mmCIF file of C-alpha atoms in Angstrom:
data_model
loop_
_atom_site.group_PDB
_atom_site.id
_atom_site.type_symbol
_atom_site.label_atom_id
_atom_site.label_comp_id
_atom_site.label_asym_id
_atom_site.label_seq_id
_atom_site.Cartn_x
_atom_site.Cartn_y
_atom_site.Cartn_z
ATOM 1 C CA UNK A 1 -18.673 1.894 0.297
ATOM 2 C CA UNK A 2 -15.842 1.942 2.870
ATOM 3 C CA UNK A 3 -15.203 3.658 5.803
ATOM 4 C CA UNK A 4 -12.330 4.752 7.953
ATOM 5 C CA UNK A 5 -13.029 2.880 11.139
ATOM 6 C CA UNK A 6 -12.155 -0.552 11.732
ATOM 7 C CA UNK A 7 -15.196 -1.434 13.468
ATOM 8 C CA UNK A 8 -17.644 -0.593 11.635
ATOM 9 C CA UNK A 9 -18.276 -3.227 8.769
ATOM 10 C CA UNK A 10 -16.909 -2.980 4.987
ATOM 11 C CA UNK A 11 -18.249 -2.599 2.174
ATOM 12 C CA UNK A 12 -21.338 -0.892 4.181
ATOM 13 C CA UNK A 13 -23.793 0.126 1.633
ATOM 14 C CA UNK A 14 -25.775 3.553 2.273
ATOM 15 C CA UNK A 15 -28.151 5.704 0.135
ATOM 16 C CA UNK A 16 -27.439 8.887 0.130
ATOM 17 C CA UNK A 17 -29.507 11.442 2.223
ATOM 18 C CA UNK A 18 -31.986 12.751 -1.005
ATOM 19 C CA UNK A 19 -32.088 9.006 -2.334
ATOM 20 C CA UNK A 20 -32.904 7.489 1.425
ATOM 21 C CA UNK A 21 -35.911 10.016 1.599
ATOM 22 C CA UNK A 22 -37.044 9.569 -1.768
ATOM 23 C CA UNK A 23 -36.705 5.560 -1.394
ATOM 24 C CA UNK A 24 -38.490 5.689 1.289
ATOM 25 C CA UNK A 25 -41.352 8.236 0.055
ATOM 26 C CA UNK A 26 -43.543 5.270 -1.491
ATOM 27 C CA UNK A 27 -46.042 7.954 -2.330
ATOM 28 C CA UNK A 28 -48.544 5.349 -4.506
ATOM 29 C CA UNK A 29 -48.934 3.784 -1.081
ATOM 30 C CA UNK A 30 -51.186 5.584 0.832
ATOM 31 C CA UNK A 31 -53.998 8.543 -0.022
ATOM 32 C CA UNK A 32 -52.500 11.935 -0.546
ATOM 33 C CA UNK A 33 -54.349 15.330 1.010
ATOM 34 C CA UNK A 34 -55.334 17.481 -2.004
ATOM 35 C CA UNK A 35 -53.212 20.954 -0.881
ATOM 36 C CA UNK A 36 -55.054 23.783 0.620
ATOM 37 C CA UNK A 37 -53.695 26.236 3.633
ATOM 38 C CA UNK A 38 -52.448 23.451 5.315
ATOM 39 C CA UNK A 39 -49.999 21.308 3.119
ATOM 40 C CA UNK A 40 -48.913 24.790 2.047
ATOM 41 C CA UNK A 41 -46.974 25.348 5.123
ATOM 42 C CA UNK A 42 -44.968 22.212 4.642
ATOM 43 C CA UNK A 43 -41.982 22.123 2.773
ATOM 44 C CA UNK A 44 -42.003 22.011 -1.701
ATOM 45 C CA UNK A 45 -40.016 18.880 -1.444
ATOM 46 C CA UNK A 46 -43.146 17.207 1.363
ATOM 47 C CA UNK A 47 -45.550 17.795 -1.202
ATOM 48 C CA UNK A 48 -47.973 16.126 -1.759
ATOM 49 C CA UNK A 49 -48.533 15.646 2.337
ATOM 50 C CA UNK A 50 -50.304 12.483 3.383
ATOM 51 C CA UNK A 51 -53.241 11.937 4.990
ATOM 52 C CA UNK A 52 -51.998 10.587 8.070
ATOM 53 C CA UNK A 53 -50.382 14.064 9.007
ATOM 54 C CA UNK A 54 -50.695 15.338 12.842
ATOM 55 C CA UNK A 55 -52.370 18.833 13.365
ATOM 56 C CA UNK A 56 -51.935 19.720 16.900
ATOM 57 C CA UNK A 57 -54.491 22.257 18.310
ATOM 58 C CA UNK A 58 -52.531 25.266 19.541
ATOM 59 C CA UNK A 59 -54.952 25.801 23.044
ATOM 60 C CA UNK A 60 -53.166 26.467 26.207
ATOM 61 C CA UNK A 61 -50.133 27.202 24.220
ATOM 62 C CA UNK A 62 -48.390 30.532 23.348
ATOM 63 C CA UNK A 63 -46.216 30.190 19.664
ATOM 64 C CA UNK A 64 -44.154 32.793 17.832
ATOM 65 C CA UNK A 65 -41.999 33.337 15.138
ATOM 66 C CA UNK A 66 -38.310 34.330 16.315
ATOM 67 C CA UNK A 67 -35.465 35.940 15.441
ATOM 68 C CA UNK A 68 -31.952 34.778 16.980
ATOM 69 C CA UNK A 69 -28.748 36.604 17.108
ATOM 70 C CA UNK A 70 -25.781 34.492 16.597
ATOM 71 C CA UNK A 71 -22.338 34.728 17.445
ATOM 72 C CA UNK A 72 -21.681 35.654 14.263
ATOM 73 C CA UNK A 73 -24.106 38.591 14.054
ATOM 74 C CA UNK A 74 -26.744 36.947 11.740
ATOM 75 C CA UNK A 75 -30.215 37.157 13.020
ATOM 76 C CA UNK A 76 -31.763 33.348 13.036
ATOM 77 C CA UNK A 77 -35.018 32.530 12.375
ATOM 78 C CA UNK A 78 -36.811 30.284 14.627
ATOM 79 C CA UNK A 79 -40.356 28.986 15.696
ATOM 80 C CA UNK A 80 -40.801 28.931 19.519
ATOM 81 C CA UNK A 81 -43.958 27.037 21.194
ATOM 82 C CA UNK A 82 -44.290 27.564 24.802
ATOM 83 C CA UNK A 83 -47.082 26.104 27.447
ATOM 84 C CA UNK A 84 -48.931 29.328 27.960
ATOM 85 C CA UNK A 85 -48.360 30.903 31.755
ATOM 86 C CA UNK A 86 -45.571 28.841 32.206
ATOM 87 C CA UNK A 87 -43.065 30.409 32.961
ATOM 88 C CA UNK A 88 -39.247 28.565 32.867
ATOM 89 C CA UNK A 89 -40.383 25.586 30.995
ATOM 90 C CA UNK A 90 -37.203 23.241 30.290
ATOM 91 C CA UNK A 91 -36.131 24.068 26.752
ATOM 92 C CA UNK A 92 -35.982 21.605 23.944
ATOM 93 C CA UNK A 93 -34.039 22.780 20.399
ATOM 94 C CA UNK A 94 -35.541 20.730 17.723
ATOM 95 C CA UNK A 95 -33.142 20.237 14.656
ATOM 96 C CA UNK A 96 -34.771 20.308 11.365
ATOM 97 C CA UNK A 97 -34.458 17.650 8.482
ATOM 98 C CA UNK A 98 -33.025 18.489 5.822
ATOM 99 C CA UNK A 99 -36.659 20.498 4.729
ATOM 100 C CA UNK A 100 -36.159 23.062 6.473
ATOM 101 C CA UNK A 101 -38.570 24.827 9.738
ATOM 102 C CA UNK A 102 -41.981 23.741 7.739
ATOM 103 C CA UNK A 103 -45.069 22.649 9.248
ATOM 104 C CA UNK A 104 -44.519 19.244 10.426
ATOM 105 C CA UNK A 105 -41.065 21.032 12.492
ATOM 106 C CA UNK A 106 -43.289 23.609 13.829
ATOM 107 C CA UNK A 107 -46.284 20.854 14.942
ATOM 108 C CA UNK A 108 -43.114 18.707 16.640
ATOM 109 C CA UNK A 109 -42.453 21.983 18.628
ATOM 110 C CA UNK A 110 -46.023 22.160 19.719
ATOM 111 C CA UNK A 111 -46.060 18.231 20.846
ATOM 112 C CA UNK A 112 -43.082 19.085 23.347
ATOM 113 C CA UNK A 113 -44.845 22.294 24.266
ATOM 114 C CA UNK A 114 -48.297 20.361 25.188
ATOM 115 C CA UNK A 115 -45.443 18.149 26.929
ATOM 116 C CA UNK A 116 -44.354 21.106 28.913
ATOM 117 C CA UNK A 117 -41.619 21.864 27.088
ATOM 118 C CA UNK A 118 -40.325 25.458 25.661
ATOM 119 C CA UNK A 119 -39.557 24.252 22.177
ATOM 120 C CA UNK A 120 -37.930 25.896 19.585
ATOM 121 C CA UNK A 121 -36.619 24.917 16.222
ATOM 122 C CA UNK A 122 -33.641 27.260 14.868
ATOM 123 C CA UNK A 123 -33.380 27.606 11.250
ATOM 124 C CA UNK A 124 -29.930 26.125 11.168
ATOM 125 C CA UNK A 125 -29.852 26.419 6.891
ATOM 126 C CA UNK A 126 -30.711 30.413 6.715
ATOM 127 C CA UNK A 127 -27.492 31.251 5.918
ATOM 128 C CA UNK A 128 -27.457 29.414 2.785
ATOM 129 C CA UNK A 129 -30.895 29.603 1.732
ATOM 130 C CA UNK A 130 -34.583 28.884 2.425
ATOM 131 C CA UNK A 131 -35.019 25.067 2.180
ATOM 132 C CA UNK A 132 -38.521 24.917 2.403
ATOM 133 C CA UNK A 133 -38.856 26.658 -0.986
ATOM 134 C CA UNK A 134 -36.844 24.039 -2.529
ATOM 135 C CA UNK A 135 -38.619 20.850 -4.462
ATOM 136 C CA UNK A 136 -35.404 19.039 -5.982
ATOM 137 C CA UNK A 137 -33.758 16.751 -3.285
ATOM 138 C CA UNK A 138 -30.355 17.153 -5.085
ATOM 139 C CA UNK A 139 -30.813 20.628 -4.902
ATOM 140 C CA UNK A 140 -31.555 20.886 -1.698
ATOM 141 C CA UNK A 141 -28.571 18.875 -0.523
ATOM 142 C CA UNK A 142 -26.247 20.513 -3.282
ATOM 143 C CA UNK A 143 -27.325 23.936 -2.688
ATOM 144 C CA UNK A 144 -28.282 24.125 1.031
ATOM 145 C CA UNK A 145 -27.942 21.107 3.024
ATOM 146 C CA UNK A 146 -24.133 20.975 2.360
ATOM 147 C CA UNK A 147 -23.462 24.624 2.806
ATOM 148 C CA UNK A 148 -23.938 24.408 6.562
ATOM 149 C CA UNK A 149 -20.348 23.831 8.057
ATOM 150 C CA UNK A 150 -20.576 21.724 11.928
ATOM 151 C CA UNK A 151 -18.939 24.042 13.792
ATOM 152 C CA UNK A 152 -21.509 26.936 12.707
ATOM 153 C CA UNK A 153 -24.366 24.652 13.590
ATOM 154 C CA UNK A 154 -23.354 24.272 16.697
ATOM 155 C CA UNK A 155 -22.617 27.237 17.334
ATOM 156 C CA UNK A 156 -25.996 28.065 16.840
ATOM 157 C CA UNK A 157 -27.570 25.472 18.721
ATOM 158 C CA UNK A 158 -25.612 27.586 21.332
ATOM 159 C CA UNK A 159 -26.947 30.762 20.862
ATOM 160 C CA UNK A 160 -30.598 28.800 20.305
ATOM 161 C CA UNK A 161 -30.346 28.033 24.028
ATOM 162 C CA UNK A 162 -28.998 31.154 25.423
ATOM 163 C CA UNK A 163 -31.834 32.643 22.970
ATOM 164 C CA UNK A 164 -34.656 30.764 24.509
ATOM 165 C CA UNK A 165 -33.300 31.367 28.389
ATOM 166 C CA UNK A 166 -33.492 35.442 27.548
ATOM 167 C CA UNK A 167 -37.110 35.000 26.382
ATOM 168 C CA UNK A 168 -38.892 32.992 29.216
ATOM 169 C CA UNK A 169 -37.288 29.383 29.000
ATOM 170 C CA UNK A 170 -35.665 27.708 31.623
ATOM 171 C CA UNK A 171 -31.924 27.278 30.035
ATOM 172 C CA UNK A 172 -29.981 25.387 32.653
ATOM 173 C CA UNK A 173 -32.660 22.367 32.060
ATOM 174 C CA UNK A 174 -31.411 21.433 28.248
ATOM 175 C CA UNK A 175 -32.619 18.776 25.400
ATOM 176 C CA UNK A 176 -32.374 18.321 22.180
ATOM 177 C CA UNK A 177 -33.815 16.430 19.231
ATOM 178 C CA UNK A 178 -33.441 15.985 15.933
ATOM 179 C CA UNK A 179 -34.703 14.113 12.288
ATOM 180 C CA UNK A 180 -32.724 12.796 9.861
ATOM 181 C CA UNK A 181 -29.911 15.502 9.320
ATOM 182 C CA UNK A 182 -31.031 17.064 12.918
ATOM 183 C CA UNK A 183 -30.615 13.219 14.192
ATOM 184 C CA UNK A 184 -26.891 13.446 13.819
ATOM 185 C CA UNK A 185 -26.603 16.733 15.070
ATOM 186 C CA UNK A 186 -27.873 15.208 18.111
ATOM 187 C CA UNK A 187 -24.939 13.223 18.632
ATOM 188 C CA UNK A 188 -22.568 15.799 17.770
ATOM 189 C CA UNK A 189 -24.153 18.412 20.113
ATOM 190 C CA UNK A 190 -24.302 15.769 22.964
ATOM 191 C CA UNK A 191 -20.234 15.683 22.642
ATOM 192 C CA UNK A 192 -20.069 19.445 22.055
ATOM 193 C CA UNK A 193 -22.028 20.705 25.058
ATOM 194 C CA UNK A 194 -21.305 20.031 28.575
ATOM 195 C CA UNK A 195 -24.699 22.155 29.593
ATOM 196 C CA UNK A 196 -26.486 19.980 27.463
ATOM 197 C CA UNK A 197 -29.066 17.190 29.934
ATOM 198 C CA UNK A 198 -29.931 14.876 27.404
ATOM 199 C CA UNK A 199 -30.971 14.346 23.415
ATOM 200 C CA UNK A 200 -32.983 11.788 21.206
ATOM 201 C CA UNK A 201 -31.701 11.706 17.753
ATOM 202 C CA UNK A 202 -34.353 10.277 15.208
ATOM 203 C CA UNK A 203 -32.327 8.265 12.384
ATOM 204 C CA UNK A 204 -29.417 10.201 12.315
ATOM 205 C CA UNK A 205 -26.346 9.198 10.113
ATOM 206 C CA UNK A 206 -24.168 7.531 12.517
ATOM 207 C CA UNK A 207 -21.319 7.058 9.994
ATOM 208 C CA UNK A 208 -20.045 9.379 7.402
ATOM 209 C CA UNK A 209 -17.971 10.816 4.936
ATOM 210 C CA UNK A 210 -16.127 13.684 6.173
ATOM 211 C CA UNK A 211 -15.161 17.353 4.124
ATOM 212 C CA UNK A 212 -14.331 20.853 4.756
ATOM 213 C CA UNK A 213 -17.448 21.704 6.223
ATOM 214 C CA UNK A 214 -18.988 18.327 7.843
ATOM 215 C CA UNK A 215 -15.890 17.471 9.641
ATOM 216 C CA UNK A 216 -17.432 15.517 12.024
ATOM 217 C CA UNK A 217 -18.976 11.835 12.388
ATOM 218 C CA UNK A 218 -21.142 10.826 15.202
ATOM 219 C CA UNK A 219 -19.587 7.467 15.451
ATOM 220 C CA UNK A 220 -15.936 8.882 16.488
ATOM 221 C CA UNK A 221 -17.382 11.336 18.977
ATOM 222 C CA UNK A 222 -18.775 8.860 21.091
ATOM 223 C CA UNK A 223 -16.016 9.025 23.393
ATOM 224 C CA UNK A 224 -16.990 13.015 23.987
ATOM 225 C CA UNK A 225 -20.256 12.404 24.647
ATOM 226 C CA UNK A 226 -21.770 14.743 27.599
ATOM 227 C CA UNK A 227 -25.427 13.632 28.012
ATOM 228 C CA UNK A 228 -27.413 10.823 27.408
ATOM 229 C CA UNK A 229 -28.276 10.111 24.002
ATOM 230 C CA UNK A 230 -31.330 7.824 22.970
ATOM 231 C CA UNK A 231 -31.414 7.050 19.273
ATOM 232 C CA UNK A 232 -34.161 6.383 17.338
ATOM 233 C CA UNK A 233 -33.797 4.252 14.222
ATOM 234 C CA UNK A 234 -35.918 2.217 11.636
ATOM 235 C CA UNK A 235 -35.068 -1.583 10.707
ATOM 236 C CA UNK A 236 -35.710 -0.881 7.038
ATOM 237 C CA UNK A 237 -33.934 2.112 6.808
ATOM 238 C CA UNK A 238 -31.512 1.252 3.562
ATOM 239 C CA UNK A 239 -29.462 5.257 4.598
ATOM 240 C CA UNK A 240 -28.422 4.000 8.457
ATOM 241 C CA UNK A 241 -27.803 0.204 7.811
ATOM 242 C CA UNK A 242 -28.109 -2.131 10.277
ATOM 243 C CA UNK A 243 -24.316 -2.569 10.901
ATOM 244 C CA UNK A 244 -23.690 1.384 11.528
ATOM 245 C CA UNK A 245 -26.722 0.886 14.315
ATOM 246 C CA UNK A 246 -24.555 -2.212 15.754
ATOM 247 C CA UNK A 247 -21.193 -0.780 15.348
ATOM 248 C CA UNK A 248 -22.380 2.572 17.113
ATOM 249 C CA UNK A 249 -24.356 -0.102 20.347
ATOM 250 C CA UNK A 250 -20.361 -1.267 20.486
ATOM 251 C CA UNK A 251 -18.931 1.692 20.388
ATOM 252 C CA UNK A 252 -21.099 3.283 22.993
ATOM 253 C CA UNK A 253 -20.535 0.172 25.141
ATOM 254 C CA UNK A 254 -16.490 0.366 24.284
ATOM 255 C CA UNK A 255 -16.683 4.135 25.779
ATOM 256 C CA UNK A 256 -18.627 2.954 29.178
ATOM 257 C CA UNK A 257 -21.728 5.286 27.679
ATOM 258 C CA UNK A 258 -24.303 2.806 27.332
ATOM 259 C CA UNK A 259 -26.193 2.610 29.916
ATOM 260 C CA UNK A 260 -27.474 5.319 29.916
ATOM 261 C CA UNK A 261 -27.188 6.220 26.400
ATOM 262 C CA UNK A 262 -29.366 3.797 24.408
ATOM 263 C CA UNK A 263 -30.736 2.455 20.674
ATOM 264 C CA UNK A 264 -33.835 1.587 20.446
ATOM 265 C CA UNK A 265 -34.504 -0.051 16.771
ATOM 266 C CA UNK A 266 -38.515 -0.124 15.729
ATOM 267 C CA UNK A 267 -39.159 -3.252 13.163
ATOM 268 C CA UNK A 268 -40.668 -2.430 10.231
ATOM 269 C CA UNK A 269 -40.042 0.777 10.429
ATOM 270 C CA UNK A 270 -38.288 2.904 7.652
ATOM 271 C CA UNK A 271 -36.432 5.711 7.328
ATOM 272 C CA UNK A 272 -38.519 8.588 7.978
ATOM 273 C CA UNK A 273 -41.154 6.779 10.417
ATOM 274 C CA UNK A 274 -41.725 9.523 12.597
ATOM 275 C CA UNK A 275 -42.618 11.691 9.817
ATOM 276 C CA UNK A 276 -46.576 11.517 9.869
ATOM 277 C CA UNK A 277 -46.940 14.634 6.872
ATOM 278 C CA UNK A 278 -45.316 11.485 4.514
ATOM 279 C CA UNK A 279 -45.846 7.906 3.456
ATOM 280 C CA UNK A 280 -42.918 6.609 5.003
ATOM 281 C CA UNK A 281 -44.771 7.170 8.579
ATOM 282 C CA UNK A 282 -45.186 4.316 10.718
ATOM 283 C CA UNK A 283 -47.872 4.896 13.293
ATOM 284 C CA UNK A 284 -46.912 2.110 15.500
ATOM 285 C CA UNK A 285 -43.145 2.746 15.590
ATOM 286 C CA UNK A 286 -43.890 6.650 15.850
ATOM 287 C CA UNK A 287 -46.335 6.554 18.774
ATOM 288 C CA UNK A 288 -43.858 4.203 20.471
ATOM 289 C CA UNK A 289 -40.517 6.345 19.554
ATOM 290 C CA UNK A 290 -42.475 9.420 21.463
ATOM 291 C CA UNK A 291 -43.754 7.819 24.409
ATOM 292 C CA UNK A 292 -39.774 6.867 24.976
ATOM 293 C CA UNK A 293 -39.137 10.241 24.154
ATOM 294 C CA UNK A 294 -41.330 12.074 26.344
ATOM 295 C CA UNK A 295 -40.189 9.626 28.750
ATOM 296 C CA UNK A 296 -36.377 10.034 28.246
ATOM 297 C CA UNK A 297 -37.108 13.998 28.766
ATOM 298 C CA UNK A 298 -38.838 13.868 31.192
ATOM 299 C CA UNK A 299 -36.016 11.892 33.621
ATOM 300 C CA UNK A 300 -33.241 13.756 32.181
ATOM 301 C CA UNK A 301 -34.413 17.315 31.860
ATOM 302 C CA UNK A 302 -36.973 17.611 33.746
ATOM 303 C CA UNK A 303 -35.982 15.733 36.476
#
């Protein structure tokens, strides 16, 4: 596979977004939970959930269900968790994968609220359908995933923030993060907003293939970059090869962004290592990735 920029490496080879997660699934590997109340809030296409998946007690925190208007007049919905009698906690949008807002999302939100964070995930795929429902990865991408043009996305990231500033959130101290298709809309919303503080994309595509609707790649808009950016990325992972990690280190360099903007790459880690609800977890690379995290937050949005 080729791309259009001379700097980053050709032929580059990259599995596609439902192959990466499926390669990287290795479900024989490790004991499965058997269903129940739990794994049912996690997306069809996470089941069966693993063992190893994170419940985070919701004490000392308040958490809701949401609905947020957009620019466009549809009503979003969203999961909000929020310390509990904090008031004008800094406000972190977490981006989904491409699974939807299921359980793991929702747990994510209440690890930044325990962090004293107002977190809220938007439901950036409503418009084109409930992912969570879906089990077929090609499906899911075909059906959903692909339907969900850049510029609305951002758009609603937009209206996510302004959302979460009208309903108790502090809105002029701003992160982001984001998995897998919510790691490159990271990037992309770091060079889109200039009231953005800082985001930590978790193996996002860094290069790719541009249409109608996608019509951006994180890789060219490193020059617009607003905040700093830490990215998150496995060694193993066969979707974000090693040369689109290096070529986006130079290009960040080339632009005068790096420091502070950073990669941090996690050996042995896969795609997907952050992700304790599936086998392609890595607890060592995962406890690591948030501590820098937390830490990256807490210097550029907190302050």
């Amino acid at each position: 596979m080729t791309t259009d920029r001379d700097d980053v490496p050709s032929p580059v080879e990259r599995l596609a977004e439902d192959r990466n997660w499926i390669a990287s699934t290795g479900l024989s590997r490790r004991h499965i939970l058997a269903g129940g109340a739990f794994a049912a809030g996690f997306a069809a296409a996470c089941q069966p959930v693993a063992a190893s998946t994170i419940q985070t007690p919701p004490d000392g925190l308040v958490e809701e269900a949401v609905s947020i208007p957009t620019s466009d007049g549809f009503a979003m919905p969203g999961f909000v968790a929020r310390p509990a009698g904090k008031k004008k906690a800094p406000v972190i949008v977490v981006v989904h994968e491409i699974f939807g807002v299921h359980e793991w999302v929702r747990d994510m939100c209440r690890r930044f609220a325990k962090a004293g964070y107002h977190a809220v995930a938007p439901d950036l795929f409503a418009r084109h359908g409930d992912a969570t429902k879906v089990s077929d990865f090609k499906q899911l991408v075909a059906e959903i995933v692909s339907k969900a043009p850049d510029a609305q996305v951002l758009s609603d990231i937009d209206a996510t923030y302004a959302f979460a500033g009208a309903h108790g959130g502090d809105a002029s101290r701003r992160g982001i993060t984001g998995f897998c298709w919510g790691g490159r809309v990271v990037w992309l919303y770091a060079a889109h907003s200039a009231a953005l503080d800082a985001g930590v994309a978790f193996y996002g595509r860094l290069v790719t293939q541009k249409n109608d609707l996608q019509t951006l790649s994180a890789i060219e808009e490193v020059g617009q970059l607003k905040a700093p950016v830490l990215g998150q990325y496995g060694e193993l992972d066969k979707g974000i090869p090693q040369a689109d990690v290096e070529a986006m280190r130079a290009a960040l360099k080339a632009a005068g962004k790096s420091p502070p903007d950073a990669i941090t790459v996690h050996a042995g880690a896969d795609h997907g290592f952050m992700a304790d609800y599936r086998p392609s977890y890595n607890e060592a690379a995962a406890k690591a990735a948030w501590t820098e995290t937390v830490g990256w937050f807490d210097k550029y949005v907190k302050g």
